[in-house]
JSON list of C-alpha atoms in Angstrom, two decimals:
[
{"chain": "A", "resi": 291, "resn": "LYS", "atom": "CA", "xyz": [-53.32, -18.00, 13.87]},
{"chain": "A", "resi": 292, "resn": "ALA", "atom": "CA", "xyz": [-54.29, -14.42, 14.71]},
{"chain": "A", "resi": 293, "resn": "GLY", "atom": "CA", "xyz": [-56.20, -13.84, 17.93]},
{"chain": "A", "resi": 294, "resn": "VAL", "atom": "CA", "xyz": [-59.41, -11.98, 18.53]},
{"chain": "A", "resi": 295, "resn": "THR", "atom": "CA", "xyz": [-59.15, -8.35, 17.51]},
{"chain": "A", "resi": 296, "resn": "GLN", "atom": "CA", "xyz": [-61.29, -5.46, 18.66]},
{"chain": "A", "resi": 297, "resn": "THR", "atom": "CA", "xyz": [-61.51, -1.97, 17.29]},
{"chain": "A", "resi": 298, "resn": "PRO", "atom": "CA", "xyz": [-61.21, 0.68, 18.39]},
{"chain": "A", "resi": 299, "resn": "ARG", "atom": "CA", "xyz": [-59.16, 0.06, 21.53]},
{"chain": "A", "resi": 300, "resn": "TYR", "atom": "CA", "xyz": [-60.14, 3.33, 23.16]},
{"chain": "A", "resi": 301, "resn": "LEU", "atom": "CA", "xyz": [-63.15, 5.54, 22.66]},
{"chain": "A", "resi": 302, "resn": "ILE", "atom": "CA", "xyz": [-64.48, 8.68, 24.28]},
{"chain": "A", "resi": 303, "resn": "LYS", "atom": "CA", "xyz": [-68.09, 9.63, 23.70]},
{"chain": "A", "resi": 304, "resn": "THR", "atom": "CA", "xyz": [-70.53, 12.14, 25.05]},
{"chain": "A", "resi": 305, "resn": "ARG", "atom": "CA", "xyz": [-73.70, 11.22, 26.90]},
{"chain": "A", "resi": 306, "resn": "GLY", "atom": "CA", "xyz": [-76.58, 10.77, 24.46]},
{"chain": "A", "resi": 307, "resn": "GLN", "atom": "CA", "xyz": [-74.40, 9.72, 21.54]},
{"chain": "A", "resi": 308, "resn": "GLN", "atom": "CA", "xyz": [-74.26, 6.25, 20.09]},
{"chain": "A", "resi": 309, "resn": "VAL", "atom": "CA", "xyz": [-71.27, 4.01, 19.55]},
{"chain": "A", "resi": 310, "resn": "THR", "atom": "CA", "xyz": [-70.38, 0.95, 17.49]},
{"chain": "A", "resi": 311, "resn": "LEU", "atom": "CA", "xyz": [-67.67, -1.48, 18.54]},
{"chain": "A", "resi": 312, "resn": "SER", "atom": "CA", "xyz": [-66.21, -4.14, 16.29]},
{"chain": "A", "resi": 313, "resn": "CYS", "atom": "CA", "xyz": [-64.88, -7.62, 16.94]},
{"chain": "A", "resi": 314, "resn": "SER", "atom": "CA", "xyz": [-63.11, -10.01, 14.56]},
{"chain": "A", "resi": 315, "resn": "PRO", "atom": "CA", "xyz": [-62.98, -13.57, 15.90]},
{"chain": "A", "resi": 316, "resn": "ILE", "atom": "CA", "xyz": [-60.24, -16.10, 15.46]},
{"chain": "A", "resi": 317, "resn": "SER", "atom": "CA", "xyz": [-60.30, -17.58, 11.99]},
{"chain": "A", "resi": 318, "resn": "GLY", "atom": "CA", "xyz": [-62.70, -20.51, 11.92]},
{"chain": "A", "resi": 319, "resn": "HIS", "atom": "CA", "xyz": [-64.57, -19.42, 15.03]},
{"chain": "A", "resi": 320, "resn": "ARG", "atom": "CA", "xyz": [-68.24, -18.85, 14.42]},
{"chain": "A", "resi": 321, "resn": "SER", "atom": "CA", "xyz": [-69.45, -17.82, 17.85]},
{"chain": "A", "resi": 322, "resn": "VAL", "atom": "CA", "xyz": [-68.89, -14.35, 19.28]},
{"chain": "A", "resi": 323, "resn": "SER", "atom": "CA", "xyz": [-69.86, -13.21, 22.75]},
{"chain": "A", "resi": 324, "resn": "TRP", "atom": "CA", "xyz": [-69.79, -9.71, 24.22]},
{"chain": "A", "resi": 325, "resn": "TYR", "atom": "CA", "xyz": [-69.19, -8.71, 27.82]},
{"chain": "A", "resi": 326, "resn": "GLN", "atom": "CA", "xyz": [-69.19, -5.50, 29.79]},
{"chain": "A", "resi": 327, "resn": "GLN", "atom": "CA", "xyz": [-66.50, -5.27, 32.45]},
{"chain": "A", "resi": 328, "resn": "THR", "atom": "CA", "xyz": [-66.65, -2.70, 35.22]},
{"chain": "A", "resi": 329, "resn": "PRO", "atom": "CA", "xyz": [-64.78, -2.54, 38.53]},
{"chain": "A", "resi": 330, "resn": "GLY", "atom": "CA", "xyz": [-66.66, -4.41, 41.22]},
{"chain": "A", "resi": 331, "resn": "GLN", "atom": "CA", "xyz": [-69.13, -5.97, 38.78]},
{"chain": "A", "resi": 332, "resn": "GLY", "atom": "CA", "xyz": [-66.80, -8.31, 37.00]},
{"chain": "A", "resi": 333, "resn": "LEU", "atom": "CA", "xyz": [-67.89, -9.43, 33.57]},
{"chain": "A", "resi": 334, "resn": "GLN", "atom": "CA", "xyz": [-71.50, -9.06, 32.65]},
{"chain": "A", "resi": 335, "resn": "PHE", "atom": "CA", "xyz": [-72.71, -11.04, 29.65]},
{"chain": "A", "resi": 336, "resn": "LEU", "atom": "CA", "xyz": [-74.33, -8.98, 26.91]},
{"chain": "A", "resi": 337, "resn": "PHE", "atom": "CA", "xyz": [-75.10, -11.42, 24.10]},
{"chain": "A", "resi": 338, "resn": "GLU", "atom": "CA", "xyz": [-73.78, -14.24, 21.97]},
{"chain": "A", "resi": 339, "resn": "TYR", "atom": "CA", "xyz": [-74.02, -14.61, 18.22]},
{"chain": "A", "resi": 340, "resn": "PHE", "atom": "CA", "xyz": [-73.55, -17.74, 16.17]},
{"chain": "A", "resi": 341, "resn": "SER", "atom": "CA", "xyz": [-74.03, -17.98, 12.42]},
{"chain": "A", "resi": 342, "resn": "GLU", "atom": "CA", "xyz": [-75.48, -14.47, 12.34]},
{"chain": "A", "resi": 343, "resn": "THR", "atom": "CA", "xyz": [-78.15, -15.36, 14.91]},
{"chain": "A", "resi": 344, "resn": "GLN", "atom": "CA", "xyz": [-78.35, -14.19, 18.49]},
{"chain": "A", "resi": 345, "resn": "ARG", "atom": "CA", "xyz": [-78.24, -17.32, 20.65]},
{"chain": "A", "resi": 346, "resn": "ASN", "atom": "CA", "xyz": [-78.12, -15.93, 24.16]},
{"chain": "A", "resi": 347, "resn": "LYS", "atom": "CA", "xyz": [-78.86, -12.55, 25.65]},
{"chain": "A", "resi": 348, "resn": "GLY", "atom": "CA", "xyz": [-77.95, -11.06, 28.99]},
{"chain": "A", "resi": 349, "resn": "ASN", "atom": "CA", "xyz": [-79.94, -8.69, 31.14]},
{"chain": "A", "resi": 350, "resn": "PHE", "atom": "CA", "xyz": [-79.15, -5.38, 29.47]},
{"chain": "A", "resi": 351, "resn": "PRO", "atom": "CA", "xyz": [-81.51, -2.70, 28.19]},
{"chain": "A", "resi": 352, "resn": "GLY", "atom": "CA", "xyz": [-82.51, -2.51, 24.55]},
{"chain": "A", "resi": 353, "resn": "ARG", "atom": "CA", "xyz": [-80.01, 0.29, 24.01]},
{"chain": "A", "resi": 354, "resn": "PHE", "atom": "CA", "xyz": [-77.44, -2.46, 23.67]},
{"chain": "A", "resi": 355, "resn": "SER", "atom": "CA", "xyz": [-77.66, -4.36, 20.44]},
{"chain": "A", "resi": 356, "resn": "GLY", "atom": "CA", "xyz": [-75.44, -6.43, 18.25]},
{"chain": "A", "resi": 357, "resn": "ARG", "atom": "CA", "xyz": [-75.14, -8.26, 15.02]},
{"chain": "A", "resi": 358, "resn": "GLN", "atom": "CA", "xyz": [-72.92, -10.75, 13.29]},
{"chain": "A", "resi": 359, "resn": "PHE", "atom": "CA", "xyz": [-71.93, -10.84, 9.67]},
{"chain": "A", "resi": 360, "resn": "SER", "atom": "CA", "xyz": [-71.47, -13.81, 7.37]},
{"chain": "A", "resi": 361, "resn": "ASN", "atom": "CA", "xyz": [-67.70, -13.73, 7.95]},
{"chain": "A", "resi": 362, "resn": "SER", "atom": "CA", "xyz": [-68.37, -14.08, 11.71]},
{"chain": "A", "resi": 363, "resn": "ARG", "atom": "CA", "xyz": [-67.25, -10.55, 12.49]},
{"chain": "A", "resi": 364, "resn": "SER", "atom": "CA", "xyz": [-69.50, -8.93, 15.02]},
{"chain": "A", "resi": 365, "resn": "GLU", "atom": "CA", "xyz": [-70.48, -5.43, 15.97]},
{"chain": "A", "resi": 366, "resn": "MET", "atom": "CA", "xyz": [-72.02, -4.11, 19.14]},
{"chain": "A", "resi": 367, "resn": "ASN", "atom": "CA", "xyz": [-73.99, -0.89, 19.25]},
{"chain": "A", "resi": 368, "resn": "VAL", "atom": "CA", "xyz": [-74.96, 1.21, 22.22]},
{"chain": "A", "resi": 369, "resn": "SER", "atom": "CA", "xyz": [-77.43, 3.99, 21.60]},
{"chain": "A", "resi": 370, "resn": "THR", "atom": "CA", "xyz": [-78.19, 6.99, 23.80]},
{"chain": "A", "resi": 371, "resn": "LEU", "atom": "CA", "xyz": [-75.06, 6.56, 25.87]},
{"chain": "A", "resi": 372, "resn": "GLU", "atom": "CA", "xyz": [-75.21, 7.05, 29.61]},
{"chain": "A", "resi": 373, "resn": "LEU", "atom": "CA", "xyz": [-72.37, 7.75, 32.03]},
{"chain": "A", "resi": 374, "resn": "GLY", "atom": "CA", "xyz": [-72.83, 4.26, 33.47]},
{"chain": "A", "resi": 375, "resn": "ASP", "atom": "CA", "xyz": [-71.96, 2.73, 30.12]},
{"chain": "A", "resi": 376, "resn": "SER", "atom": "CA", "xyz": [-68.33, 3.60, 30.69]},
{"chain": "A", "resi": 377, "resn": "ALA", "atom": "CA", "xyz": [-66.60, 0.24, 30.81]},
{"chain": "A", "resi": 378, "resn": "LEU", "atom": "CA", "xyz": [-64.26, -2.16, 29.13]},
{"chain": "A", "resi": 379, "resn": "TYR", "atom": "CA", "xyz": [-66.15, -4.10, 26.48]},
{"chain": "A", "resi": 380, "resn": "LEU", "atom": "CA", "xyz": [-64.72, -7.52, 25.81]},
{"chain": "A", "resi": 381, "resn": "CYS", "atom": "CA", "xyz": [-65.39, -9.77, 22.88]},
{"chain": "A", "resi": 382, "resn": "ALA", "atom": "CA", "xyz": [-64.75, -13.51, 22.99]},
{"chain": "A", "resi": 383, "resn": "SER", "atom": "CA", "xyz": [-64.88, -16.08, 20.23]},
{"chain": "A", "resi": 384, "resn": "SER", "atom": "CA", "xyz": [-65.50, -19.82, 20.23]},
{"chain": "A", "resi": 385, "resn": "GLN", "atom": "CA", "xyz": [-65.48, -22.44, 17.53]},
{"chain": "A", "resi": 386, "resn": "ARG", "atom": "CA", "xyz": [-69.17, -23.03, 18.02]},
{"chain": "A", "resi": 387, "resn": "THR", "atom": "CA", "xyz": [-71.98, -22.07, 20.30]},
{"chain": "A", "resi": 388, "resn": "GLY", "atom": "CA", "xyz": [-71.87, -24.04, 23.52]},
{"chain": "A", "resi": 389, "resn": "ALA", "atom": "CA", "xyz": [-68.15, -24.61, 23.16]},
{"chain": "A", "resi": 390, "resn": "HIS", "atom": "CA", "xyz": [-66.24, -25.24, 26.32]},
{"chain": "A", "resi": 391, "resn": "GLU", "atom": "CA", "xyz": [-63.68, -22.54, 25.80]},
{"chain": "A", "resi": 392, "resn": "GLN", "atom": "CA", "xyz": [-63.69, -19.01, 24.56]},
{"chain": "A", "resi": 393, "resn": "TYR", "atom": "CA", "xyz": [-60.86, -16.72, 23.58]},
{"chain": "A", "resi": 394, "resn": "PHE", "atom": "CA", "xyz": [-60.93, -13.07, 24.49]},
{"chain": "A", "resi": 395, "resn": "GLY", "atom": "CA", "xyz": [-59.88, -9.97, 22.64]},
{"chain": "A", "resi": 396, "resn": "PRO", "atom": "CA", "xyz": [-58.03, -7.06, 24.27]},
{"chain": "A", "resi": 397, "resn": "GLY", "atom": "CA", "xyz": [-61.21, -5.07, 24.74]},
{"chain": "A", "resi": 398, "resn": "THR", "atom": "CA", "xyz": [-62.45, -1.60, 23.88]},
{"chain": "A", "resi": 399, "resn": "ARG", "atom": "CA", "xyz": [-62.25, 0.96, 26.66]},
{"chain": "A", "resi": 400, "resn": "LEU", "atom": "CA", "xyz": [-65.32, 3.21, 26.36]},
{"chain": "A", "resi": 401, "resn": "THR", "atom": "CA", "xyz": [-65.49, 6.41, 28.34]},
{"chain": "A", "resi": 402, "resn": "VAL", "atom": "CA", "xyz": [-68.72, 8.38, 28.37]},
{"chain": "A", "resi": 403, "resn": "THR", "atom": "CA", "xyz": [-68.49, 12.02, 29.47]},
{"chain": "B", "resi": 227, "resn": "ALA", "atom": "CA", "xyz": [-80.35, -18.56, 38.57]},
{"chain": "B", "resi": 228, "resn": "GLN", "atom": "CA", "xyz": [-76.70, -19.31, 38.24]},
{"chain": "B", "resi": 229, "resn": "THR", "atom": "CA", "xyz": [-74.35, -17.16, 40.27]},
{"chain": "B", "resi": 230, "resn": "VAL", "atom": "CA", "xyz": [-70.63, -17.22, 40.82]},
{"chain": "B", "resi": 231, "resn": "THR", "atom": "CA", "xyz": [-69.14, -15.73, 43.96]},
{"chain": "B", "resi": 232, "resn": "GLN", "atom": "CA", "xyz": [-65.54, -14.80, 44.62]},
{"chain": "B", "resi": 233, "resn": "SER", "atom": "CA", "xyz": [-65.33, -13.61, 48.21]},
{"chain": "B", "resi": 234, "resn": "GLN", "atom": "CA", "xyz": [-61.72, -12.41, 48.08]},
{"chain": "B", "resi": 235, "resn": "PRO", "atom": "CA", "xyz": [-61.45, -9.11, 46.18]},
{"chain": "B", "resi": 236, "resn": "GLU", "atom": "CA", "xyz": [-57.70, -9.00, 46.78]},
{"chain": "B", "resi": 237, "resn": "MET", "atom": "CA", "xyz": [-55.03, -11.53, 47.67]},
{"chain": "B", "resi": 238, "resn": "SER", "atom": "CA", "xyz": [-51.28, -11.37, 47.96]},
{"chain": "B", "resi": 239, "resn": "VAL", "atom": "CA", "xyz": [-48.58, -14.02, 47.97]},
{"chain": "B", "resi": 240, "resn": "GLN", "atom": "CA", "xyz": [-44.84, -14.09, 48.35]},
{"chain": "B", "resi": 241, "resn": "GLU", "atom": "CA", "xyz": [-42.90, -15.16, 45.32]},
{"chain": "B", "resi": 242, "resn": "ALA", "atom": "CA", "xyz": [-42.35, -18.95, 45.29]},
{"chain": "B", "resi": 243, "resn": "GLU", "atom": "CA", "xyz": [-45.13, -19.51, 47.81]},
{"chain": "B", "resi": 244, "resn": "THR", "atom": "CA", "xyz": [-48.55, -21.07, 47.29]},
{"chain": "B", "resi": 245, "resn": "VAL", "atom": "CA", "xyz": [-51.85, -19.23, 47.21]},
{"chain": "B", "resi": 246, "resn": "THR", "atom": "CA", "xyz": [-55.45, -20.41, 46.93]},
{"chain": "B", "resi": 247, "resn": "LEU", "atom": "CA", "xyz": [-58.24, -18.36, 45.39]},
{"chain": "B", "resi": 248, "resn": "SER", "atom": "CA", "xyz": [-61.80, -19.22, 46.37]},
{"chain": "B", "resi": 249, "resn": "CYS", "atom": "CA", "xyz": [-64.91, -19.53, 44.24]},
{"chain": "B", "resi": 250, "resn": "THR", "atom": "CA", "xyz": [-68.39, -20.78, 44.97]},
{"chain": "B", "resi": 251, "resn": "TYR", "atom": "CA", "xyz": [-71.28, -21.10, 42.57]},
{"chain": "B", "resi": 252, "resn": "ASP", "atom": "CA", "xyz": [-74.93, -21.86, 42.60]},
{"chain": "B", "resi": 253, "resn": "THR", "atom": "CA", "xyz": [-76.64, -24.14, 40.10]},
{"chain": "B", "resi": 254, "resn": "SER", "atom": "CA", "xyz": [-79.31, -26.80, 39.93]},
{"chain": "B", "resi": 255, "resn": "GLU", "atom": "CA", "xyz": [-77.60, -28.57, 37.04]},
{"chain": "B", "resi": 256, "resn": "SER", "atom": "CA", "xyz": [-75.51, -31.71, 37.41]},
{"chain": "B", "resi": 257, "resn": "ASP", "atom": "CA", "xyz": [-73.31, -31.41, 34.34]},
{"chain": "B", "resi": 258, "resn": "TYR", "atom": "CA", "xyz": [-71.54, -28.15, 33.66]},
{"chain": "B", "resi": 259, "resn": "TYR", "atom": "CA", "xyz": [-68.11, -26.60, 33.22]},
{"chain": "B", "resi": 260, "resn": "LEU", "atom": "CA", "xyz": [-66.07, -24.42, 35.50]},
{"chain": "B", "resi": 261, "resn": "PHE", "atom": "CA", "xyz": [-63.19, -22.20, 34.51]},
{"chain": "B", "resi": 262, "resn": "TRP", "atom": "CA", "xyz": [-60.52, -19.94, 35.90]},
{"chain": "B", "resi": 263, "resn": "TYR", "atom": "CA", "xyz": [-59.48, -17.04, 33.70]},
{"chain": "B", "resi": 264, "resn": "LYS", "atom": "CA", "xyz": [-56.53, -14.73, 34.23]},
{"chain": "B", "resi": 265, "resn": "GLN", "atom": "CA", "xyz": [-56.52, -11.09, 33.20]},
{"chain": "B", "resi": 266, "resn": "PRO", "atom": "CA", "xyz": [-53.05, -9.50, 33.47]},
{"chain": "B", "resi": 267, "resn": "PRO", "atom": "CA", "xyz": [-52.71, -5.72, 33.55]},
{"chain": "B", "resi": 268, "resn": "SER", "atom": "CA", "xyz": [-52.49, -5.72, 29.74]},
{"chain": "B", "resi": 269, "resn": "ARG", "atom": "CA", "xyz": [-56.17, -6.75, 29.78]},
{"chain": "B", "resi": 270, "resn": "GLN", "atom": "CA", "xyz": [-56.04, -9.83, 27.51]},
{"chain": "B", "resi": 271, "resn": "MET", "atom": "CA", "xyz": [-58.08, -12.46, 29.32]},
{"chain": "B", "resi": 272, "resn": "ILE", "atom": "CA", "xyz": [-56.67, -15.97, 29.05]},
{"chain": "B", "resi": 273, "resn": "LEU", "atom": "CA", "xyz": [-57.94, -19.36, 30.17]},
{"chain": "B", "resi": 274, "resn": "VAL", "atom": "CA", "xyz": [-55.96, -20.86, 33.05]},
{"chain": "B", "resi": 275, "resn": "ILE", "atom": "CA", "xyz": [-57.75, -24.10, 33.75]},
{"chain": "B", "resi": 276, "resn": "ARG", "atom": "CA", "xyz": [-61.02, -25.89, 33.10]},
{"chain": "B", "resi": 277, "resn": "GLN", "atom": "CA", "xyz": [-62.99, -28.51, 35.05]},
{"chain": "B", "resi": 278, "resn": "GLU", "atom": "CA", "xyz": [-65.82, -30.70, 33.84]},
{"chain": "B", "resi": 279, "resn": "ALA", "atom": "CA", "xyz": [-68.35, -31.30, 36.60]},
{"chain": "B", "resi": 280, "resn": "TYR", "atom": "CA", "xyz": [-68.77, -34.97, 35.71]},
{"chain": "B", "resi": 281, "resn": "LYS", "atom": "CA", "xyz": [-65.08, -35.62, 36.36]},
{"chain": "B", "resi": 282, "resn": "GLN", "atom": "CA", "xyz": [-64.17, -36.31, 39.95]},
{"chain": "B", "resi": 283, "resn": "GLN", "atom": "CA", "xyz": [-60.47, -35.82, 39.36]},
{"chain": "B", "resi": 284, "resn": "ASN", "atom": "CA", "xyz": [-59.27, -32.28, 39.93]},
{"chain": "B", "resi": 285, "resn": "ALA", "atom": "CA", "xyz": [-57.81, -30.55, 36.88]},
{"chain": "B", "resi": 286, "resn": "THR", "atom": "CA", "xyz": [-54.14, -29.58, 36.86]},
{"chain": "B", "resi": 287, "resn": "GLU", "atom": "CA", "xyz": [-52.14, -27.39, 34.51]},
{"chain": "B", "resi": 288, "resn": "ASN", "atom": "CA", "xyz": [-48.49, -27.13, 35.53]},
{"chain": "B", "resi": 289, "resn": "ARG", "atom": "CA", "xyz": [-48.40, -24.92, 38.65]},
{"chain": "B", "resi": 290, "resn": "PHE", "atom": "CA", "xyz": [-52.15, -24.40, 38.60]},
{"chain": "B", "resi": 291, "resn": "SER", "atom": "CA", "xyz": [-54.58, -26.87, 40.12]},
{"chain": "B", "resi": 292, "resn": "VAL", "atom": "CA", "xyz": [-58.14, -26.79, 41.33]},
{"chain": "B", "resi": 293, "resn": "ASN", "atom": "CA", "xyz": [-60.00, -28.21, 44.30]},
{"chain": "B", "resi": 294, "resn": "PHE", "atom": "CA", "xyz": [-63.44, -29.06, 42.96]},
{"chain": "B", "resi": 295, "resn": "GLN", "atom": "CA", "xyz": [-66.01, -29.90, 45.61]},
{"chain": "B", "resi": 296, "resn": "LYS", "atom": "CA", "xyz": [-69.21, -30.56, 43.69]},
{"chain": "B", "resi": 297, "resn": "ALA", "atom": "CA", "xyz": [-71.48, -31.11, 46.66]},
{"chain": "B", "resi": 298, "resn": "ALA", "atom": "CA", "xyz": [-70.28, -27.92, 48.29]},
{"chain": "B", "resi": 299, "resn": "LYS", "atom": "CA", "xyz": [-70.34, -26.09, 44.92]},
{"chain": "B", "resi": 300, "resn": "SER", "atom": "CA", "xyz": [-66.84, -24.90, 45.53]},
{"chain": "B", "resi": 301, "resn": "PHE", "atom": "CA", "xyz": [-64.09, -24.45, 42.93]},
{"chain": "B", "resi": 302, "resn": "SER", "atom": "CA", "xyz": [-60.84, -23.04, 44.28]},
{"chain": "B", "resi": 303, "resn": "LEU", "atom": "CA", "xyz": [-57.66, -22.36, 42.35]},
{"chain": "B", "resi": 304, "resn": "LYS", "atom": "CA", "xyz": [-54.26, -23.18, 43.81]},
{"chain": "B", "resi": 305, "resn": "ILE", "atom": "CA", "xyz": [-51.17, -21.54, 42.40]},
{"chain": "B", "resi": 306, "resn": "SER", "atom": "CA", "xyz": [-47.94, -23.19, 43.46]},
{"chain": "B", "resi": 307, "resn": "ASP", "atom": "CA", "xyz": [-44.47, -21.65, 43.30]},
{"chain": "B", "resi": 308, "resn": "SER", "atom": "CA", "xyz": [-45.97, -18.24, 42.57]},
{"chain": "B", "resi": 309, "resn": "GLN", "atom": "CA", "xyz": [-44.15, -16.10, 40.04]},
{"chain": "B", "resi": 310, "resn": "LEU", "atom": "CA", "xyz": [-44.22, -12.37, 39.37]},
{"chain": "B", "resi": 311, "resn": "GLY", "atom": "CA", "xyz": [-46.00, -13.08, 36.11]},
{"chain": "B", "resi": 312, "resn": "ASP", "atom": "CA", "xyz": [-48.91, -14.58, 38.03]},
{"chain": "B", "resi": 313, "resn": "ALA", "atom": "CA", "xyz": [-49.95, -11.13, 39.21]},
{"chain": "B", "resi": 314, "resn": "ALA", "atom": "CA", "xyz": [-53.31, -10.50, 37.61]},
{"chain": "B", "resi": 315, "resn": "MET", "atom": "CA", "xyz": [-57.04, -10.44, 38.14]},
{"chain": "B", "resi": 316, "resn": "TYR", "atom": "CA", "xyz": [-58.45, -13.95, 38.32]},
{"chain": "B", "resi": 317, "resn": "PHE", "atom": "CA", "xyz": [-62.02, -14.72, 37.37]},
{"chain": "B", "resi": 318, "resn": "CYS", "atom": "CA", "xyz": [-63.96, -17.84, 38.13]},
{"chain": "B", "resi": 319, "resn": "ALA", "atom": "CA", "xyz": [-66.61, -18.76, 35.56]},
{"chain": "B", "resi": 320, "resn": "TYR", "atom": "CA", "xyz": [-69.41, -21.27, 35.10]},
{"chain": "B", "resi": 321, "resn": "ARG", "atom": "CA", "xyz": [-71.12, -22.54, 32.00]},
{"chain": "B", "resi": 322, "resn": "PHE", "atom": "CA", "xyz": [-73.98, -24.93, 31.46]},
{"chain": "B", "resi": 323, "resn": "PHE", "atom": "CA", "xyz": [-74.21, -26.45, 28.00]},
{"chain": "B", "resi": 324, "resn": "GLY", "atom": "CA", "xyz": [-75.18, -23.99, 25.31]},
{"chain": "B", "resi": 325, "resn": "ASN", "atom": "CA", "xyz": [-75.83, -21.22, 27.74]},
{"chain": "B", "resi": 326, "resn": "GLN", "atom": "CA", "xyz": [-73.92, -18.13, 28.62]},
{"chain": "B", "resi": 327, "resn": "PHE", "atom": "CA", "xyz": [-70.85, -17.93, 30.78]},
{"chain": "B", "resi": 328, "resn": "TYR", "atom": "CA", "xyz": [-71.35, -16.57, 34.29]},
{"chain": "B", "resi": 329, "resn": "PHE", "atom": "CA", "xyz": [-68.35, -14.83, 35.83]},
{"chain": "B", "resi": 330, "resn": "GLY", "atom": "CA", "xyz": [-67.47, -13.89, 39.37]},
{"chain": "B", "resi": 331, "resn": "THR", "atom": "CA", "xyz": [-66.35, -10.38, 40.29]},
{"chain": "B", "resi": 332, "resn": "GLY", "atom": "CA", "xyz": [-62.70, -11.37, 40.31]},
{"chain": "B", "resi": 333, "resn": "THR", "atom": "CA", "xyz": [-59.78, -11.61, 42.73]},
{"chain": "B", "resi": 334, "resn": "SER", "atom": "CA", "xyz": [-56.80, -9.32, 42.28]},
{"chain": "B", "resi": 335, "resn": "LEU", "atom": "CA", "xyz": [-53.62, -11.23, 43.01]},
{"chain": "B", "resi": 336, "resn": "THR", "atom": "CA", "xyz": [-50.42, -9.43, 43.95]},
{"chain": "B", "resi": 337, "resn": "VAL", "atom": "CA", "xyz": [-47.12, -11.30, 43.96]},
{"chain": "B", "resi": 338, "resn": "ILE", "atom": "CA", "xyz": [-44.57, -9.87, 46.35]},
{"chain": "B", "resi": 339, "resn": "PRO", "atom": "CA", "xyz": [-40.91, -10.28, 45.34]}
]
């Protein structure tokens, strides 16, 4: 069974631009969570989607948004990029919301210049 | 609010020796789950071990075991017979049913040949 895939793997954007990241969960998994990872901050939870509905949301500004499609694939969008948005963005999938375990993708490394 | 604290940013261990990584958490819940995740330099985060709070017995997975002290809200990871492949960033995480995962800031483990 294929793992969680994220595209693109690397991205360089300019401050003020917007970006869309994509995540395809493991087949059969219906829950997708997004995290921002930065050195010293660890993983910060962004949001979780299940059956196309946002179930949980972290403490991030409204510039960060997401959505989930009927095939469980998810996208995350960041508008008006700031230098501080440079990070590794990780996606994780679970069979269902509230599941005990989640499986991570390789991440998208976003650099904002 | 739930918080997870890893007080050791970096640890090192000699190959074949034993090392213990510390984690404390704060919660008012009685039933929850605790996890240790490993993130090797390749960046794919993988689950190492999981502990259900209602179980008094400490979880074990081969060379990995935990010391779960519920009253003290402590959840340490012991790695026995350390191997070069154990070198990675280790994250402690907490989850209460249906809610988001909370991660610590991580401990970078170096294995010395």
